């Protein structure tokens, strides 16, 4: 039952986030609309993480929305950078996770490496762009 519920919430999120974000809204407004929709349609007030933590649906929706938008933004940038071959990484933590000692800030990565790790953690501030040269 928990698995079916989780799949339904993820399906709603995957379907709704792009629609919410495509409108004249900010990411935080889109997240609030997603949380409101999950509350109304799925009676979801909290999301229970694997570690047992209960996270308010609003906070979870905000994290999910910002994460999905960051992945979409970076994926679009990488699609345009295919000719350049390399990209630079914006400010942030480690390459594969926040604690990764391989720090991403200011490094040059291949497009393939960047596509494998468009972000390193939820709410990641990573951004890519084509090298000016």
Coordinates of N, CA, C and O in Angstrom, one line a residue:
X1 N 0.8 -1.2 0.0 CA 0.0 0.0 0.0 C 0.9 1.3 0.0 O 0.6 2.2 -0.7
X2 N 1.9 1.2 0.8 CA 2.8 2.4 0.8 C 3.5 2.6 -0.5 O 3.7 3.8 -1.0
X3 N 3.9 1.5 -1.2 CA 4.5 1.6 -2.5 C 3.6 2.2 -3.5 O 4.0 3.1 -4.3
X4 N 2.3 1.8 -3.5 CA 1.3 2.4 -4.4 C 1.1 3.9 -4.2 O 1.0 4.7 -5.1
X5 N 1.0 4.2 -2.9 CA 0.9 5.6 -2.5 C 2.1 6.5 -3.0 O 1.9 7.5 -3.6
X6 N 3.3 5.9 -2.8 CA 4.5 6.6 -3.2 C 4.5 6.8 -4.7 O 4.8 7.9 -5.2
X7 N 4.2 5.8 -5.4 CA 4.1 5.9 -6.9 C 3.1 7.0 -7.3 O 3.3 7.7 -8.3
X8 N 2.0 7.0 -6.7 CA 0.9 8.0 -7.0 C 1.4 9.4 -6.8 O 1.2 10.3 -7.6
X9 N 2.1 9.6 -5.7 CA 2.6 11.0 -5.4 C 3.7 11.4 -6.4 O 3.7 12.5 -6.9
X10 N 4.6 10.4 -6.7 CA 5.6 10.7 -7.7 C 5.0 11.0 -9.1 O 5.5 11.9 -9.8
X11 N 4.0 10.2 -9.4 CA 3.4 10.5 -10.7 C 2.7 11.9 -10.8 O 2.9 12.6 -11.7
X12 N 2.1 12.3 -9.7 CA 1.5 13.6 -9.6 C 2.6 14.7 -9.7 O 2.4 15.6 -10.4
X13 N 3.7 14.4 -9.0 CA 4.8 15.4 -9.0 C 5.4 15.5 -10.4 O 5.6 16.6 -10.9
X14 N 5.7 14.4 -11.1 CA 6.3 14.4 -12.4 C 5.4 15.1 -13.4 O 5.8 15.8 -14.3
X15 N 4.1 14.9 -13.3 CA 3.1 15.5 -14.2 C 2.9 16.9 -14.0 O 2.8 17.7 -14.9
X16 N 2.8 17.3 -12.7 CA 2.4 18.7 -12.4 C 3.5 19.7 -12.3 O 3.3 20.9 -12.7
X17 N 4.7 19.3 -11.9 CA 5.8 20.3 -11.7 C 6.1 21.0 -13.0 O 6.2 22.2 -13.1
X18 N 6.3 20.3 -14.2 CA 6.5 21.0 -15.4 C 5.4 22.0 -15.8 O 5.6 23.1 -16.2
X19 N 4.2 21.6 -15.5 CA 3.0 22.5 -15.9 C 3.0 23.7 -14.9 O 2.7 24.8 -15.4
X20 N 3.2 23.5 -13.6 CA 3.2 24.6 -12.7 C 4.4 25.5 -13.0 O 4.2 26.7 -12.9
X21 N 5.5 25.0 -13.3 CA 6.7 25.8 -13.5 C 6.7 26.5 -14.8 O 7.3 27.6 -15.0
X22 N 5.9 26.0 -15.8 CA 5.9 26.6 -17.1 C 5.0 27.9 -17.1 O 5.1 28.7 -18.0
X23 N 4.2 28.1 -16.1 CA 3.3 29.2 -16.0 C 4.1 30.4 -15.5 O 5.3 30.4 -15.2
X24 N 3.4 31.5 -15.3 CA 4.0 32.8 -14.8 C 4.2 32.7 -13.3 O 3.6 33.5 -12.6
X25 N 4.8 31.7 -12.8 CA 5.0 31.5 -11.4 C 6.5 31.3 -11.0 O 7.3 31.0 -11.9
X26 N 6.8 31.6 -9.8 CA 8.2 31.3 -9.3 C 8.2 29.8 -8.9 O 7.2 29.2 -8.8
X27 N 9.4 29.3 -8.6 CA 9.5 27.9 -8.2 C 8.8 27.7 -6.9 O 8.2 26.7 -6.7
X28 N 8.9 28.7 -6.0 CA 8.3 28.6 -4.7 C 6.7 28.6 -4.8 O 6.0 27.9 -4.1
X29 N 6.2 29.4 -5.7 CA 4.8 29.4 -6.0 C 4.3 28.1 -6.6 O 3.3 27.5 -6.2
X30 N 5.1 27.5 -7.5 CA 4.8 26.2 -8.0 C 4.9 25.1 -7.0 O 4.0 24.2 -7.0
X31 N 5.8 25.2 -6.0 CA 5.9 24.2 -5.0 C 4.7 24.3 -4.1 O 4.1 23.3 -3.7
X32 N 4.2 25.5 -3.7 CA 3.0 25.7 -2.9 C 1.8 25.1 -3.6 O 1.0 24.4 -3.0
X33 N 1.7 25.3 -4.9 CA 0.6 24.8 -5.7 C 0.6 23.3 -5.7 O -0.4 22.6 -5.6
X34 N 1.8 22.7 -5.8 CA 2.0 21.3 -5.8 C 1.6 20.7 -4.4 O 0.8 19.7 -4.3
X35 N 2.1 21.3 -3.3 CA 1.7 20.9 -2.0 C 0.2 21.0 -1.8 O -0.4 20.0 -1.2
X36 N -0.4 22.0 -2.3 CA -1.9 22.2 -2.1 C -2.6 21.1 -2.9 O -3.6 20.5 -2.4
X37 N -2.1 20.8 -4.1 CA -2.7 19.7 -4.9 C -2.6 18.4 -4.3 O -3.5 17.6 -4.2
X38 N -1.4 18.1 -3.7 CA -1.2 16.8 -3.1 C -2.0 16.7 -1.8 O -2.5 15.6 -1.5
X39 N -2.2 17.8 -1.1 CA -3.1 17.8 0.1 C -4.5 17.5 -0.3 O -5.2 16.7 0.3
X40 N -5.0 18.2 -1.4 CA -6.4 18.1 -1.8 C -6.7 16.7 -2.4 O -7.7 16.1 -2.1
X41 N -5.8 16.3 -3.3 CA -6.1 15.1 -4.1 C -5.6 13.8 -3.4 O -6.2 12.7 -3.6
X42 N -4.6 13.9 -2.6 CA -4.0 12.7 -1.9 C -4.0 12.7 -0.4 O -3.5 11.8 0.2
X43 N -4.6 13.8 0.1 CA -4.7 14.0 1.6 C -3.3 13.8 2.2 O -3.1 13.2 3.3
X44 N -2.3 14.3 1.6 CA -0.9 14.2 2.0 C -0.5 15.5 2.8 O -0.5 16.6 2.3
X45 N -0.2 15.3 4.1 CA 0.2 16.3 5.0 C 1.7 16.2 5.3 O 2.4 17.2 5.5
X46 N 2.2 15.0 5.3 CA 3.6 14.7 5.6 C 4.1 13.7 4.7 O 3.4 12.8 4.2
X47 N 5.4 13.7 4.4 CA 6.1 12.7 3.7 C 7.1 12.0 4.7 O 7.8 12.7 5.4
X48 N 7.0 10.7 4.8 CA 7.9 10.0 5.7 C 9.1 9.5 4.9 O 9.0 8.7 4.0
X49 N 10.3 10.0 5.3 CA 11.5 9.6 4.7 C 12.0 8.2 5.2 O 11.5 7.7 6.2
X50 N 12.9 7.6 4.5 CA 13.4 6.2 4.8 C 14.0 6.2 6.2 O 13.9 5.2 6.9
X51 N 14.5 7.3 6.7 CA 15.1 7.4 8.0 C 14.1 7.6 9.1 O 14.4 7.7 10.3
X52 N 12.8 7.6 8.7 CA 11.7 7.8 9.7 C 11.3 9.3 9.9 O 10.4 9.5 10.6
X53 N 12.0 10.2 9.4 CA 11.7 11.6 9.5 C 10.4 12.0 8.9 O 10.1 11.5 7.7
X54 N 9.6 12.7 9.5 CA 8.3 13.2 9.0 C 8.6 14.6 8.5 O 8.9 15.5 9.3
X55 N 8.4 14.9 7.2 CA 8.7 16.2 6.6 C 7.3 16.7 6.1 O 6.6 16.0 5.4
X56 N 7.0 18.0 6.5 CA 5.8 18.6 6.0 C 5.7 18.5 4.5 O 6.7 18.7 3.8
X57 N 4.5 18.3 3.9 CA 4.3 18.2 2.5 C 4.8 19.4 1.8 O 5.4 19.4 0.7
X58 N 4.6 20.6 2.4 CA 5.0 21.9 1.8 C 6.5 21.9 1.6 O 7.0 22.2 0.6
X59 N 7.3 21.5 2.6 CA 8.7 21.5 2.5 C 9.2 20.4 1.5 O 10.1 20.7 0.7
X60 N 8.6 19.3 1.5 CA 8.9 18.2 0.5 C 8.6 18.7 -0.9 O 9.4 18.5 -1.8
X61 N 7.5 19.3 -1.1 CA 7.1 19.8 -2.4 C 8.1 20.9 -2.9 O 8.4 20.9 -4.1
X62 N 8.5 21.7 -2.0 CA 9.5 22.8 -2.4 C 10.8 22.1 -2.8 O 11.4 22.5 -3.8
X63 N 11.3 21.2 -2.0 CA 12.5 20.5 -2.3 C 12.4 19.8 -3.7 O 13.3 19.8 -4.5
X64 N 11.3 19.0 -3.9 CA 11.1 18.3 -5.1 C 11.0 19.2 -6.3 O 11.6 19.0 -7.4
X65 N 10.3 20.3 -6.2 CA 10.1 21.3 -7.3 C 11.5 21.9 -7.6 O 11.9 22.0 -8.8
X66 N 12.2 22.4 -6.6 CA 13.5 23.0 -6.9 C 14.5 22.0 -7.5 O 15.3 22.4 -8.4
X67 N 14.4 20.8 -7.0 CA 15.3 19.7 -7.6 C 15.0 19.4 -9.0 O 15.9 19.4 -9.9
X68 N 13.7 19.2 -9.3 CA 13.3 18.9 -10.7 C 13.6 20.1 -11.6 O 14.0 19.9 -12.8
X69 N 13.4 21.3 -11.2 CA 13.7 22.5 -12.0 C 15.2 22.6 -12.3 O 15.6 23.0 -13.4
X70 N 16.0 22.4 -11.2 CA 17.4 22.4 -11.4 C 17.9 21.4 -12.4 O 18.8 21.7 -13.3
X71 N 17.4 20.2 -12.3 CA 17.8 19.1 -13.3 C 17.3 19.5 -14.7 O 18.1 19.4 -15.7
X72 N 16.1 20.1 -14.8 CA 15.6 20.5 -16.2 C 16.5 21.6 -16.7 O 16.9 21.6 -17.9
X73 N 16.8 22.6 -15.9 CA 17.6 23.7 -16.4 C 19.0 23.3 -16.8 O 19.4 23.6 -17.9
X74 N 19.6 22.5 -16.0 CA 21.0 22.0 -16.3 C 21.0 21.1 -17.5 O 21.9 21.1 -18.4
X75 N 19.9 20.2 -17.7 CA 19.8 19.4 -18.8 C 19.7 20.2 -20.1 O 20.3 19.9 -21.1
X76 N 18.9 21.2 -20.1 CA 18.7 22.1 -21.2 C 20.0 22.8 -21.6 O 20.4 22.9 -22.8
X77 N 20.7 23.3 -20.6 CA 22.0 23.9 -20.9 C 23.0 22.9 -21.5 O 23.7 23.2 -22.4
X78 N 23.0 21.7 -21.0 CA 23.9 20.7 -21.5 C 23.6 20.3 -22.9 O 24.4 20.0 -23.7
X79 N 22.3 20.2 -23.2 CA 21.9 19.9 -24.6 C 22.4 21.0 -25.6 O 22.8 20.7 -26.7
X80 N 22.4 22.2 -25.1 CA 22.9 23.3 -26.0 C 24.5 23.3 -26.0 O 25.0 23.8 -27.0
X81 N 25.1 22.7 -25.1 CA 26.6 22.7 -25.0 C 27.2 21.5 -25.7 O 28.4 21.4 -25.6
X82 N 26.5 20.7 -26.3 CA 27.0 19.5 -26.9 C 28.2 19.8 -27.9 O 29.2 19.1 -27.9
X83 N 28.1 20.9 -28.6 CA 29.2 21.3 -29.5 C 30.5 21.7 -28.7 O 31.6 21.5 -29.2
X84 N 30.3 22.3 -27.6 CA 31.4 22.9 -26.9 C 32.3 21.7 -26.2 O 33.5 21.9 -26.0
X85 N 31.6 20.6 -25.8 CA 32.4 19.5 -25.3 C 32.6 19.6 -23.8 O 32.7 18.6 -23.1
X86 N 32.7 20.8 -23.3 CA 33.0 21.0 -21.8 C 32.1 22.1 -21.3 O 31.6 22.9 -22.0
X87 N 31.9 22.0 -20.0 CA 31.0 23.0 -19.3 C 31.8 23.4 -18.0 O 32.7 22.8 -17.6
X88 N 31.3 24.5 -17.4 CA 31.8 24.9 -16.1 C 30.7 24.7 -15.1 O 29.6 24.8 -15.5
X89 N 31.1 24.5 -13.9 CA 30.1 24.3 -12.8 C 30.0 25.5 -11.9 O 31.0 26.1 -11.6
X90 N 28.8 25.9 -11.6 CA 28.6 27.0 -10.7 C 28.9 26.6 -9.2 O 29.4 25.5 -8.9
X91 N 28.7 27.6 -8.3 CA 29.1 27.4 -6.9 C 28.3 26.2 -6.3 O 27.1 26.0 -6.7
X92 N 28.9 25.5 -5.4 CA 28.1 24.4 -4.8 C 29.1 23.5 -4.0 O 30.2 23.8 -3.8
X93 N 28.6 22.4 -3.7 CA 29.3 21.4 -2.9 C 30.1 20.4 -3.7 O 30.7 20.8 -4.7
X94 N 30.1 19.2 -3.3 CA 30.8 18.2 -4.0 C 30.2 17.8 -5.3 O 29.0 18.1 -5.6
X95 N 30.9 17.0 -6.1 CA 30.5 16.6 -7.4 C 29.3 15.7 -7.4 O 28.3 15.9 -8.1
X96 N 29.4 14.6 -6.6 CA 28.3 13.6 -6.6 C 27.4 13.7 -5.4 O 26.3 13.1 -5.4
X97 N 27.8 14.3 -4.4 CA 27.0 14.6 -3.2 C 27.6 15.8 -2.5 O 28.7 16.3 -2.8
X98 N 26.8 16.3 -1.5 CA 27.3 17.5 -0.8 C 28.6 17.2 -0.1 O 29.4 18.1 0.0
X99 N 28.8 16.0 0.4 CA 30.0 15.7 1.1 C 31.2 15.2 0.3 O 32.3 15.0 0.8
X100 N 31.0 15.1 -1.0 CA 32.0 14.6 -1.9 C 33.2 15.5 -1.9 O 33.1 16.7 -2.0
X101 N 34.4 14.9 -1.6 CA 35.6 15.8 -1.6 C 36.0 16.3 -2.9 O 36.8 17.3 -3.0
X102 N 35.5 15.8 -4.0 CA 35.7 16.3 -5.3 C 34.8 17.5 -5.5 O 33.7 17.4 -5.9
X103 N 35.3 18.7 -5.2 CA 34.5 19.9 -5.2 C 34.3 20.3 -6.7 O 35.2 20.3 -7.5
X104 N 33.0 20.7 -6.9 CA 32.6 21.1 -8.3 C 32.9 22.5 -8.7 O 33.1 22.8 -9.8
X105 N 32.9 23.4 -7.7 CA 33.0 24.8 -8.0 C 34.2 25.2 -8.8 O 35.4 24.8 -8.5
X106 N 34.0 25.8 -10.0 CA 35.0 26.3 -10.8 C 35.7 25.3 -11.7 O 36.7 25.6 -12.4
X107 N 35.3 24.0 -11.6 CA 36.0 23.0 -12.4 C 35.4 22.9 -13.8 O 34.3 23.4 -14.1
X108 N 36.2 22.3 -14.7 CA 35.7 22.0 -16.0 C 35.4 20.5 -16.1 O 36.2 19.7 -15.6
X109 N 34.2 20.2 -16.7 CA 33.8 18.8 -16.8 C 33.3 18.6 -18.2 O 32.9 19.5 -18.9
X110 N 33.4 17.3 -18.6 CA 32.9 17.0 -20.0 C 31.4 17.1 -19.9 O 30.8 17.0 -18.8
X111 N 30.7 17.2 -21.0 CA 29.3 17.3 -21.0 C 28.7 15.9 -20.5 O 27.7 15.9 -19.8
X112 N 29.4 14.8 -20.8 CA 28.9 13.5 -20.4 C 29.0 13.4 -18.9 O 28.0 12.9 -18.2
X113 N 30.1 13.9 -18.2 CA 30.2 13.9 -16.8 C 29.1 14.8 -16.2 O 28.5 14.4 -15.2
X114 N 28.9 15.9 -16.8 CA 27.9 16.9 -16.2 C 26.5 16.3 -16.4 O 25.7 16.5 -15.5
X115 N 26.2 15.6 -17.5 CA 24.9 15.0 -17.6 C 24.7 13.9 -16.6 O 23.5 13.7 -16.2
X116 N 25.7 13.2 -16.2 CA 25.6 12.1 -15.2 C 25.2 12.7 -13.8 O 24.6 12.1 -13.0
X117 N 25.7 13.9 -13.6 CA 25.5 14.6 -12.3 C 25.0 16.0 -12.5 O 25.6 17.0 -12.1
X118 N 23.7 16.2 -13.0 CA 23.2 17.6 -13.2 C 23.1 18.3 -11.9 O 23.2 19.6 -11.9
X119 N 22.8 17.6 -10.8 CA 22.9 18.2 -9.4 C 23.5 17.1 -8.5 O 23.6 16.0 -8.9
X120 N 23.9 17.6 -7.3 CA 24.5 16.6 -6.4 C 23.6 16.3 -5.2 O 23.9 15.3 -4.5
X121 N 22.6 17.0 -5.0 CA 21.7 16.8 -3.8 C 20.5 17.7 -4.0 O 20.5 18.6 -4.8
X122 N 19.4 17.3 -3.3 CA 18.2 18.2 -3.4 C 18.5 19.6 -3.0 O 19.4 19.9 -2.1
X123 N 17.9 20.6 -3.6 CA 18.1 22.0 -3.4 C 19.5 22.5 -3.8 O 20.0 23.5 -3.4
X124 N 20.1 21.7 -4.7 CA 21.5 22.0 -5.1 C 21.5 23.3 -6.0 O 20.5 23.5 -6.8
X125 N 22.4 24.1 -5.8 CA 22.5 25.4 -6.6 C 23.3 25.3 -7.8 O 23.7 26.3 -8.4
X126 N 23.7 24.1 -8.3 CA 24.6 23.8 -9.4 C 23.9 24.4 -10.7 O 22.8 24.3 -10.9
X127 N 24.8 25.0 -11.5 CA 24.3 25.5 -12.8 C 25.5 25.3 -13.8 O 26.6 25.5 -13.4
X128 N 25.2 25.0 -15.0 CA 26.2 24.9 -16.0 C 26.0 25.9 -17.1 O 25.0 26.5 -17.3
X129 N 27.1 26.2 -17.8 CA 27.1 27.1 -19.0 C 28.2 26.7 -19.9 O 29.2 26.1 -19.5
X130 N 28.0 27.1 -21.1 CA 29.1 26.8 -22.1 C 30.3 27.6 -21.8 O 30.2 28.8 -21.4
X131 N 31.5 27.1 -22.1 CA 32.7 27.9 -21.9 C 32.7 29.0 -22.9 O 32.4 28.8 -24.1
X132 N 33.2 30.2 -22.5 CA 33.2 31.3 -23.5 C 34.2 31.1 -24.6 O 34.0 31.7 -25.7
X133 N 35.2 30.2 -24.4 CA 36.1 30.0 -25.5 C 35.7 28.9 -26.4 O 36.4 28.5 -27.3

